Amino acid sequence: MSAAVAVGLVIVALVVDLDTGDRVASVVGAVAGVGGVALAAHGLSRPARTGPAAAGSRSVQSGQGIGRAVTGDANHFRGPAPAVPAPASLPPVAPPAGPPVPGERGVAAAGGIGEAVTGDGNEQR
């Protein structure tokens, strides 16, 4: 769209006199400025999209389920990660606002957690 406006302004500048081109460019600039202000106001009026709350160092947090979460060092695994557990069949008494915020090397999920490894040097045989 901006390329079309630029080409249009060049054509106006070549075809009409300088005063008319100046007026057309002023109008186009004013319209672009109003559009920019409207776009900025729209962006500021929308609620901010926030991700999960800040968590501790080297932690894992998910708004859904987790198959395997590893927060330690020098861990060795064989085979695929476990499947994400199915949600509980009974609804919770009060729906949670989201997963809790884990501390350092913690794991939290709104859904199920198949496997969480938070230590160092673990080996799966």
Short mmCIF file of N, CA, C and O in Angstrom, two decimals:
data_model
loop_
_atom_site.label_atom_id
_atom_site.label_comp_id
_atom_site.label_asym_id
_atom_site.label_seq_id
_atom_site.Cartn_x
_atom_site.Cartn_y
_atom_site.Cartn_z
N MET A 1 0.82 -1.18 0.00
CA MET A 1 0.00 0.00 0.00
C MET A 1 0.87 1.25 0.00
O MET A 1 0.59 2.20 -0.71
N SER A 2 1.90 1.26 0.83
CA SER A 2 2.75 2.46 0.89
C SER A 2 3.50 2.66 -0.44
O SER A 2 3.78 3.81 -0.82
N ALA A 3 3.82 1.58 -1.14
CA ALA A 3 4.48 1.72 -2.44
C ALA A 3 3.54 2.37 -3.45
O ALA A 3 3.96 3.22 -4.24
N ALA A 4 2.25 2.02 -3.38
CA ALA A 4 1.27 2.63 -4.28
C ALA A 4 1.12 4.12 -3.98
O ALA A 4 1.00 4.94 -4.90
N VAL A 5 1.13 4.47 -2.70
CA VAL A 5 1.04 5.89 -2.33
C VAL A 5 2.27 6.64 -2.83
O VAL A 5 2.16 7.75 -3.37
N ALA A 6 3.45 6.04 -2.68
CA ALA A 6 4.68 6.68 -3.14
C ALA A 6 4.66 6.87 -4.66
O ALA A 6 5.02 7.94 -5.18
N VAL A 7 4.24 5.86 -5.39
CA VAL A 7 4.14 5.97 -6.85
C VAL A 7 3.13 7.04 -7.23
O VAL A 7 3.36 7.86 -8.13
N GLY A 8 2.00 7.06 -6.53
CA GLY A 8 0.98 8.09 -6.79
C GLY A 8 1.51 9.49 -6.56
O GLY A 8 1.23 10.41 -7.34
N LEU A 9 2.29 9.66 -5.50
CA LEU A 9 2.86 10.99 -5.23
C LEU A 9 3.88 11.39 -6.29
O LEU A 9 3.96 12.56 -6.68
N VAL A 10 4.65 10.43 -6.77
CA VAL A 10 5.62 10.73 -7.83
C VAL A 10 4.88 11.15 -9.10
O VAL A 10 5.27 12.12 -9.78
N ILE A 11 3.80 10.44 -9.43
CA ILE A 11 3.01 10.79 -10.62
C ILE A 11 2.41 12.18 -10.47
O ILE A 11 2.44 12.99 -11.41
N VAL A 12 1.87 12.49 -9.28
CA VAL A 12 1.31 13.83 -9.04
C VAL A 12 2.40 14.88 -9.20
O VAL A 12 2.19 15.93 -9.81
N ALA A 13 3.59 14.61 -8.67
CA ALA A 13 4.68 15.58 -8.76
C ALA A 13 5.12 15.80 -10.21
O ALA A 13 5.51 16.91 -10.59
N LEU A 14 5.06 14.76 -11.05
CA LEU A 14 5.47 14.90 -12.44
C LEU A 14 4.40 15.52 -13.32
O LEU A 14 4.70 16.20 -14.30
N VAL A 15 3.13 15.26 -13.00
CA VAL A 15 2.05 15.70 -13.86
C VAL A 15 1.55 17.10 -13.52
O VAL A 15 1.29 17.90 -14.41
N VAL A 16 1.43 17.40 -12.25
CA VAL A 16 0.86 18.70 -11.85
C VAL A 16 1.96 19.65 -11.43
O VAL A 16 3.12 19.27 -11.30
N ASP A 17 1.56 20.88 -11.17
CA ASP A 17 2.56 21.87 -10.75
C ASP A 17 2.99 21.60 -9.30
O ASP A 17 2.39 20.81 -8.58
N LEU A 18 4.02 22.31 -8.87
CA LEU A 18 4.64 22.10 -7.56
C LEU A 18 3.69 22.43 -6.41
O LEU A 18 3.68 21.73 -5.39
N ASP A 19 2.89 23.48 -6.55
CA ASP A 19 1.96 23.85 -5.48
C ASP A 19 0.91 22.76 -5.25
O ASP A 19 0.58 22.42 -4.12
N THR A 20 0.35 22.23 -6.32
CA THR A 20 -0.66 21.17 -6.19
C THR A 20 -0.02 19.91 -5.59
O THR A 20 -0.61 19.26 -4.72
N GLY A 21 1.17 19.58 -6.03
CA GLY A 21 1.88 18.42 -5.47
C GLY A 21 2.15 18.60 -3.99
O GLY A 21 2.04 17.65 -3.21
N ASP A 22 2.49 19.84 -3.59
CA ASP A 22 2.73 20.12 -2.18
C ASP A 22 1.46 19.90 -1.36
O ASP A 22 1.49 19.30 -0.29
N ARG A 23 0.32 20.39 -1.86
CA ARG A 23 -0.94 20.22 -1.15
C ARG A 23 -1.34 18.76 -1.07
O ARG A 23 -1.81 18.29 -0.02
N VAL A 24 -1.18 18.02 -2.16
CA VAL A 24 -1.53 16.59 -2.15
C VAL A 24 -0.65 15.83 -1.15
O VAL A 24 -1.13 15.01 -0.36
N ALA A 25 0.64 16.11 -1.15
CA ALA A 25 1.55 15.45 -0.22
C ALA A 25 1.20 15.81 1.22
O ALA A 25 1.30 14.95 2.12
N SER A 26 0.78 17.04 1.47
CA SER A 26 0.38 17.43 2.82
C SER A 26 -0.85 16.65 3.28
O SER A 26 -0.92 16.19 4.42
N VAL A 27 -1.82 16.50 2.39
CA VAL A 27 -3.03 15.76 2.74
C VAL A 27 -2.69 14.29 2.99
O VAL A 27 -3.15 13.69 3.97
N VAL A 28 -1.89 13.70 2.11
CA VAL A 28 -1.50 12.30 2.29
C VAL A 28 -0.73 12.13 3.59
O VAL A 28 -0.96 11.17 4.35
N GLY A 29 0.16 13.03 3.91
CA GLY A 29 0.91 12.96 5.16
C GLY A 29 0.01 13.09 6.39
O GLY A 29 0.19 12.39 7.38
N ALA A 30 -0.97 13.99 6.30
CA ALA A 30 -1.90 14.15 7.42
C ALA A 30 -2.73 12.89 7.62
O ALA A 30 -2.96 12.45 8.76
N VAL A 31 -3.21 12.31 6.52
CA VAL A 31 -4.00 11.08 6.62
C VAL A 31 -3.14 9.95 7.21
O VAL A 31 -3.60 9.19 8.07
N ALA A 32 -1.90 9.86 6.78
CA ALA A 32 -1.01 8.83 7.32
C ALA A 32 -0.75 9.06 8.81
O ALA A 32 -0.72 8.11 9.60
N GLY A 33 -0.60 10.31 9.20
CA GLY A 33 -0.39 10.62 10.62
C GLY A 33 -1.59 10.25 11.47
O GLY A 33 -1.45 9.67 12.55
N VAL A 34 -2.79 10.59 10.99
CA VAL A 34 -4.01 10.24 11.73
C VAL A 34 -4.16 8.71 11.81
O VAL A 34 -4.53 8.16 12.85
N GLY A 35 -3.83 8.03 10.71
CA GLY A 35 -3.88 6.57 10.74
C GLY A 35 -2.90 5.99 11.75
O GLY A 35 -3.22 5.03 12.46
N GLY A 36 -1.71 6.56 11.83
CA GLY A 36 -0.72 6.09 12.80
C GLY A 36 -1.17 6.30 14.23
O GLY A 36 -0.99 5.44 15.10
N VAL A 37 -1.77 7.47 14.50
CA VAL A 37 -2.27 7.74 15.84
C VAL A 37 -3.40 6.78 16.19
O VAL A 37 -3.48 6.25 17.31
N ALA A 38 -4.30 6.53 15.23
CA ALA A 38 -5.41 5.60 15.47
C ALA A 38 -4.89 4.19 15.74
O ALA A 38 -5.38 3.50 16.65
N LEU A 39 -3.89 3.78 14.99
CA LEU A 39 -3.31 2.45 15.19
C LEU A 39 -2.64 2.34 16.56
O LEU A 39 -2.78 1.34 17.26
N ALA A 40 -1.92 3.38 16.97
CA ALA A 40 -1.28 3.39 18.28
C ALA A 40 -2.32 3.37 19.40
O ALA A 40 -2.17 2.66 20.39
N ALA A 41 -3.40 4.16 19.26
CA ALA A 41 -4.45 4.17 20.27
C ALA A 41 -5.11 2.80 20.38
O ALA A 41 -5.41 2.33 21.48
N HIS A 42 -5.32 2.16 19.24
CA HIS A 42 -5.91 0.82 19.26
C HIS A 42 -4.99 -0.16 19.99
O HIS A 42 -5.45 -0.98 20.79
N GLY A 43 -3.72 -0.10 19.71
CA GLY A 43 -2.77 -0.99 20.36
C GLY A 43 -2.68 -0.76 21.85
O GLY A 43 -2.55 -1.70 22.64
N LEU A 44 -2.79 0.49 22.28
CA LEU A 44 -2.72 0.79 23.71
C LEU A 44 -4.02 0.46 24.43
O LEU A 44 -4.01 0.21 25.64
N SER A 45 -5.14 0.47 23.73
CA SER A 45 -6.42 0.21 24.39
C SER A 45 -6.70 -1.27 24.56
O SER A 45 -7.53 -1.65 25.37
N ARG A 46 -6.01 -2.12 23.82
CA ARG A 46 -6.22 -3.56 23.95
C ARG A 46 -5.56 -4.06 25.22
O ARG A 46 -4.50 -3.58 25.62
N PRO A 47 -6.16 -5.05 25.87
CA PRO A 47 -5.51 -5.61 27.06
C PRO A 47 -4.21 -6.31 26.65
O PRO A 47 -4.13 -6.92 25.59
N ALA A 48 -3.23 -6.17 27.49
CA ALA A 48 -1.93 -6.77 27.20
C ALA A 48 -2.04 -8.28 27.26
O ALA A 48 -2.71 -8.84 28.12
N ARG A 49 -1.39 -8.94 26.31
CA ARG A 49 -1.33 -10.40 26.34
C ARG A 49 -0.15 -10.78 27.21
O ARG A 49 1.00 -10.44 26.91
N THR A 50 -0.43 -11.45 28.27
CA THR A 50 0.65 -11.86 29.16
C THR A 50 0.83 -13.35 29.06
O THR A 50 -0.13 -14.10 28.97
N GLY A 51 2.05 -13.76 29.08
CA GLY A 51 2.35 -15.18 29.11
C GLY A 51 2.31 -15.67 30.55
O GLY A 51 1.78 -14.99 31.43
N PRO A 52 2.86 -16.81 30.78
CA PRO A 52 2.90 -17.30 32.15
C PRO A 52 3.69 -16.33 33.04
O PRO A 52 4.55 -15.61 32.57
N ALA A 53 3.34 -16.33 34.30
CA ALA A 53 4.04 -15.46 35.25
C ALA A 53 5.52 -15.82 35.28
O ALA A 53 5.90 -16.95 34.98
N ALA A 54 6.34 -14.85 35.64
CA ALA A 54 7.77 -15.10 35.71
C ALA A 54 8.04 -16.23 36.70
O ALA A 54 7.44 -16.29 37.77
N ALA A 55 8.91 -17.12 36.33
CA ALA A 55 9.20 -18.28 37.15
C ALA A 55 10.64 -18.22 37.63
O ALA A 55 11.41 -17.36 37.23
N GLY A 56 10.99 -19.16 38.50
CA GLY A 56 12.34 -19.21 39.03
C GLY A 56 13.35 -19.60 37.96
O GLY A 56 13.01 -20.03 36.86
N SER A 57 14.60 -19.47 38.32
CA SER A 57 15.69 -19.78 37.41
C SER A 57 15.61 -21.23 36.95
O SER A 57 15.42 -22.14 37.75
N ARG A 58 15.74 -21.45 35.63
CA ARG A 58 15.77 -22.77 35.01
C ARG A 58 14.52 -23.60 35.31
O ARG A 58 14.58 -24.80 35.43
N SER A 59 13.40 -22.94 35.43
CA SER A 59 12.16 -23.66 35.68
C SER A 59 11.37 -23.84 34.39
O SER A 59 11.68 -23.24 33.38
N VAL A 60 10.34 -24.67 34.43
CA VAL A 60 9.49 -24.95 33.28
C VAL A 60 8.05 -24.69 33.69
O VAL A 60 7.62 -25.13 34.75
N GLN A 61 7.33 -23.97 32.84
CA GLN A 61 5.93 -23.68 33.13
C GLN A 61 5.15 -23.76 31.84
O GLN A 61 5.59 -23.28 30.80
N SER A 62 3.96 -24.36 31.89
CA SER A 62 3.16 -24.53 30.69
C SER A 62 1.70 -24.26 31.01
O SER A 62 1.22 -24.59 32.08
N GLY A 63 1.02 -23.65 30.05
CA GLY A 63 -0.42 -23.43 30.18
C GLY A 63 -1.20 -24.67 29.80
O GLY A 63 -2.43 -24.68 29.87
N GLN A 64 -0.53 -25.73 29.38
CA GLN A 64 -1.17 -26.99 29.00
C GLN A 64 -0.47 -28.11 29.76
O GLN A 64 -0.02 -27.92 30.87
N GLY A 65 -0.36 -29.29 29.16
CA GLY A 65 0.32 -30.41 29.79
C GLY A 65 1.75 -30.52 29.32
O GLY A 65 2.15 -29.93 28.32
N ILE A 66 2.56 -31.29 30.05
CA ILE A 66 3.98 -31.48 29.72
C ILE A 66 4.25 -32.98 29.71
O ILE A 66 3.88 -33.68 30.65
N GLY A 67 4.89 -33.48 28.65
CA GLY A 67 5.29 -34.88 28.60
C GLY A 67 6.51 -35.14 29.47
O GLY A 67 6.50 -35.98 30.36
N ARG A 68 7.60 -34.41 29.20
CA ARG A 68 8.82 -34.53 30.00
C ARG A 68 9.42 -33.15 30.16
O ARG A 68 9.61 -32.44 29.19
N ALA A 69 9.74 -32.80 31.39
CA ALA A 69 10.41 -31.52 31.67
C ALA A 69 11.72 -31.83 32.38
O ALA A 69 11.73 -32.53 33.39
N VAL A 70 12.81 -31.31 31.85
CA VAL A 70 14.13 -31.55 32.43
C VAL A 70 14.76 -30.21 32.75
O VAL A 70 14.94 -29.37 31.88
N THR A 71 15.10 -30.00 34.02
CA THR A 71 15.72 -28.73 34.42
C THR A 71 17.13 -28.91 34.95
O THR A 71 17.77 -27.95 35.33
N GLY A 72 17.63 -30.11 35.00
CA GLY A 72 18.97 -30.34 35.52
C GLY A 72 20.02 -30.40 34.43
O GLY A 72 19.74 -30.28 33.25
N ASP A 73 21.25 -30.62 34.85
CA ASP A 73 22.38 -30.73 33.93
C ASP A 73 22.84 -32.19 33.83
O ASP A 73 22.68 -32.97 34.76
N ALA A 74 23.44 -32.53 32.70
CA ALA A 74 24.07 -33.83 32.46
C ALA A 74 23.10 -34.98 32.67
O ALA A 74 23.44 -36.00 33.26
N ASN A 75 21.88 -34.84 32.20
CA ASN A 75 20.89 -35.91 32.28
C ASN A 75 20.89 -36.68 30.96
O ASN A 75 21.01 -36.08 29.89
N HIS A 76 20.74 -38.00 31.01
CA HIS A 76 20.76 -38.84 29.82
C HIS A 76 19.51 -39.70 29.81
O HIS A 76 19.21 -40.38 30.79
N PHE A 77 18.80 -39.69 28.69
CA PHE A 77 17.55 -40.43 28.58
C PHE A 77 17.57 -41.32 27.37
O PHE A 77 18.15 -40.99 26.35
N ARG A 78 16.90 -42.46 27.48
CA ARG A 78 16.71 -43.37 26.36
C ARG A 78 15.22 -43.46 26.11
O ARG A 78 14.43 -43.54 27.04
N GLY A 79 14.83 -43.47 24.87
CA GLY A 79 13.42 -43.60 24.55
C GLY A 79 12.71 -42.26 24.52
O GLY A 79 13.25 -41.23 24.91
N PRO A 80 11.49 -42.31 24.03
CA PRO A 80 10.72 -41.07 23.90
C PRO A 80 10.21 -40.57 25.24
O PRO A 80 10.13 -41.32 26.21
N ALA A 81 9.84 -39.33 25.26
CA ALA A 81 9.23 -38.75 26.46
C ALA A 81 7.86 -39.38 26.65
O ALA A 81 7.21 -39.80 25.70
N PRO A 82 7.40 -39.48 27.89
CA PRO A 82 6.07 -40.02 28.11
C PRO A 82 5.01 -39.12 27.49
O PRO A 82 5.22 -37.94 27.29
N ALA A 83 3.87 -39.72 27.21
CA ALA A 83 2.76 -38.94 26.65
C ALA A 83 2.24 -37.97 27.70
O ALA A 83 2.34 -38.23 28.90
N VAL A 84 1.70 -36.89 27.23
CA VAL A 84 1.10 -35.93 28.16
C VAL A 84 -0.12 -36.60 28.78
O VAL A 84 -0.97 -37.13 28.08
N PRO A 85 -0.20 -36.63 30.11
CA PRO A 85 -1.33 -37.28 30.75
C PRO A 85 -2.65 -36.64 30.35
O PRO A 85 -2.74 -35.43 30.13
N ALA A 86 -3.68 -37.47 30.27
CA ALA A 86 -5.02 -36.97 29.95
C ALA A 86 -5.54 -36.13 31.11
O ALA A 86 -5.20 -36.38 32.26
N PRO A 87 -6.35 -35.13 30.81
CA PRO A 87 -6.91 -34.33 31.90
C PRO A 87 -7.78 -35.19 32.80
O PRO A 87 -8.35 -36.19 32.38
N ALA A 88 -7.89 -34.78 34.03
CA ALA A 88 -8.71 -35.52 35.01
C ALA A 88 -10.15 -35.57 34.53
O ALA A 88 -10.66 -34.61 33.94
N SER A 89 -10.82 -36.68 34.79
CA SER A 89 -12.21 -36.81 34.34
C SER A 89 -13.17 -35.99 35.18
O SER A 89 -14.24 -35.62 34.73
N LEU A 90 -12.82 -35.71 36.42
CA LEU A 90 -13.68 -34.90 37.27
C LEU A 90 -13.23 -33.45 37.20
O LEU A 90 -12.04 -33.15 37.35
N PRO A 91 -14.16 -32.52 37.01
CA PRO A 91 -13.76 -31.11 36.96
C PRO A 91 -13.32 -30.63 38.34
O PRO A 91 -13.82 -31.11 39.35
N PRO A 92 -12.38 -29.71 38.39
CA PRO A 92 -11.96 -29.20 39.69
C PRO A 92 -13.09 -28.41 40.35
O PRO A 92 -14.00 -27.92 39.68
N VAL A 93 -13.04 -28.31 41.65
CA VAL A 93 -14.07 -27.59 42.39
C VAL A 93 -14.09 -26.13 41.98
O VAL A 93 -15.13 -25.57 41.68
N ALA A 94 -12.95 -25.50 41.97
CA ALA A 94 -12.84 -24.11 41.50
C ALA A 94 -11.79 -24.09 40.42
O ALA A 94 -10.67 -24.53 40.63
N PRO A 95 -12.11 -23.59 39.21
CA PRO A 95 -11.11 -23.59 38.15
C PRO A 95 -9.92 -22.72 38.53
O PRO A 95 -10.10 -21.60 39.01
N PRO A 96 -8.71 -23.26 38.35
CA PRO A 96 -7.53 -22.48 38.71
C PRO A 96 -7.33 -21.31 37.75
O PRO A 96 -7.72 -21.36 36.60
N ALA A 97 -6.71 -20.26 38.25
CA ALA A 97 -6.41 -19.09 37.43
C ALA A 97 -5.28 -19.38 36.47
O ALA A 97 -5.07 -18.65 35.52
N GLY A 98 -4.55 -20.40 36.68
CA GLY A 98 -3.40 -20.76 35.84
C GLY A 98 -2.47 -21.62 36.65
O GLY A 98 -2.70 -21.85 37.84
N PRO A 99 -1.42 -22.11 36.03
CA PRO A 99 -0.50 -22.95 36.80
C PRO A 99 0.22 -22.12 37.84
O PRO A 99 0.44 -20.92 37.63
N PRO A 100 0.58 -22.73 38.96
CA PRO A 100 1.34 -21.97 39.95
C PRO A 100 2.71 -21.60 39.39
O PRO A 100 3.18 -22.20 38.44
N VAL A 101 3.32 -20.61 39.98
CA VAL A 101 4.63 -20.17 39.52
C VAL A 101 5.69 -21.02 40.22
O VAL A 101 5.79 -21.00 41.44
N PRO A 102 6.45 -21.80 39.45
CA PRO A 102 7.44 -22.66 40.08
C PRO A 102 8.66 -21.87 40.55
O PRO A 102 8.98 -20.82 40.01
N GLY A 103 9.32 -22.41 41.54
CA GLY A 103 10.57 -21.81 42.01
C GLY A 103 11.73 -22.28 41.14
O GLY A 103 11.54 -22.81 40.05
N GLU A 104 12.94 -22.13 41.66
CA GLU A 104 14.12 -22.52 40.88
C GLU A 104 14.07 -24.00 40.54
O GLU A 104 13.82 -24.84 41.40
N ARG A 105 14.27 -24.32 39.25
CA ARG A 105 14.23 -25.67 38.70
C ARG A 105 12.89 -26.37 38.94
O ARG A 105 12.81 -27.58 38.90
N GLY A 106 11.85 -25.61 39.19
CA GLY A 106 10.53 -26.19 39.42
C GLY A 106 9.80 -26.46 38.12
O GLY A 106 10.18 -25.98 37.05
N VAL A 107 8.73 -27.24 38.19
CA VAL A 107 7.92 -27.57 37.03
C VAL A 107 6.46 -27.35 37.41
O VAL A 107 6.00 -27.83 38.45
N ALA A 108 5.73 -26.60 36.59
CA ALA A 108 4.30 -26.36 36.82
C ALA A 108 3.58 -26.41 35.49
O ALA A 108 4.10 -25.96 34.48
N ALA A 109 2.37 -26.96 35.52
CA ALA A 109 1.58 -27.04 34.29
C ALA A 109 0.10 -26.97 34.64
O ALA A 109 -0.32 -27.42 35.70
N ALA A 110 -0.67 -26.36 33.75
CA ALA A 110 -2.11 -26.31 33.94
C ALA A 110 -2.70 -27.69 33.69
O ALA A 110 -3.72 -28.05 34.26
N GLY A 111 -2.06 -28.49 32.83
CA GLY A 111 -2.49 -29.86 32.56
C GLY A 111 -1.63 -30.83 33.34
O GLY A 111 -0.97 -30.46 34.31
N GLY A 112 -1.58 -32.07 32.88
CA GLY A 112 -0.79 -33.08 33.56
C GLY A 112 0.69 -33.00 33.21
O GLY A 112 1.09 -32.39 32.22
N ILE A 113 1.51 -33.63 34.04
CA ILE A 113 2.96 -33.70 33.82
C ILE A 113 3.33 -35.18 33.78
O ILE A 113 3.12 -35.90 34.75
N GLY A 114 3.86 -35.64 32.64
CA GLY A 114 4.24 -37.04 32.50
C GLY A 114 5.48 -37.39 33.29
O GLY A 114 5.53 -38.39 33.99
N GLU A 115 6.51 -36.55 33.21
CA GLU A 115 7.77 -36.82 33.88
C GLU A 115 8.48 -35.50 34.12
O GLU A 115 8.59 -34.67 33.22
N ALA A 116 8.98 -35.29 35.33
CA ALA A 116 9.73 -34.08 35.66
C ALA A 116 11.06 -34.50 36.27
O ALA A 116 11.10 -35.22 37.26
N VAL A 117 12.16 -34.08 35.66
CA VAL A 117 13.49 -34.39 36.14
C VAL A 117 14.14 -33.07 36.51
O VAL A 117 14.41 -32.24 35.65
N THR A 118 14.38 -32.87 37.80
CA THR A 118 14.90 -31.57 38.25
C THR A 118 16.31 -31.65 38.82
O THR A 118 16.87 -30.64 39.20
N GLY A 119 16.91 -32.80 38.88
CA GLY A 119 18.25 -32.91 39.43
C GLY A 119 19.30 -32.97 38.35
O GLY A 119 19.03 -32.94 37.17
N ASP A 120 20.56 -33.10 38.78
CA ASP A 120 21.68 -33.18 37.85
C ASP A 120 22.18 -34.63 37.78
O ASP A 120 22.13 -35.38 38.74
N GLY A 121 22.66 -35.01 36.59
CA GLY A 121 23.31 -36.29 36.41
C GLY A 121 22.39 -37.49 36.47
O GLY A 121 22.82 -38.59 36.81
N ASN A 122 21.16 -37.36 36.14
CA ASN A 122 20.22 -38.50 36.12
C ASN A 122 20.42 -39.30 34.84
O ASN A 122 20.72 -38.73 33.79
N GLU A 123 20.25 -40.59 34.94
CA GLU A 123 20.38 -41.44 33.74
C GLU A 123 19.22 -42.41 33.71
O GLU A 123 18.94 -43.11 34.68
N GLN A 124 18.53 -42.44 32.59
CA GLN A 124 17.43 -43.36 32.41
C GLN A 124 17.97 -44.60 31.72
O GLN A 124 18.61 -44.52 30.68
N ARG A 125 17.72 -45.75 32.28
CA ARG A 125 18.26 -47.00 31.72
C ARG A 125 17.21 -47.76 31.01
O ARG A 125 16.09 -47.78 31.19
#
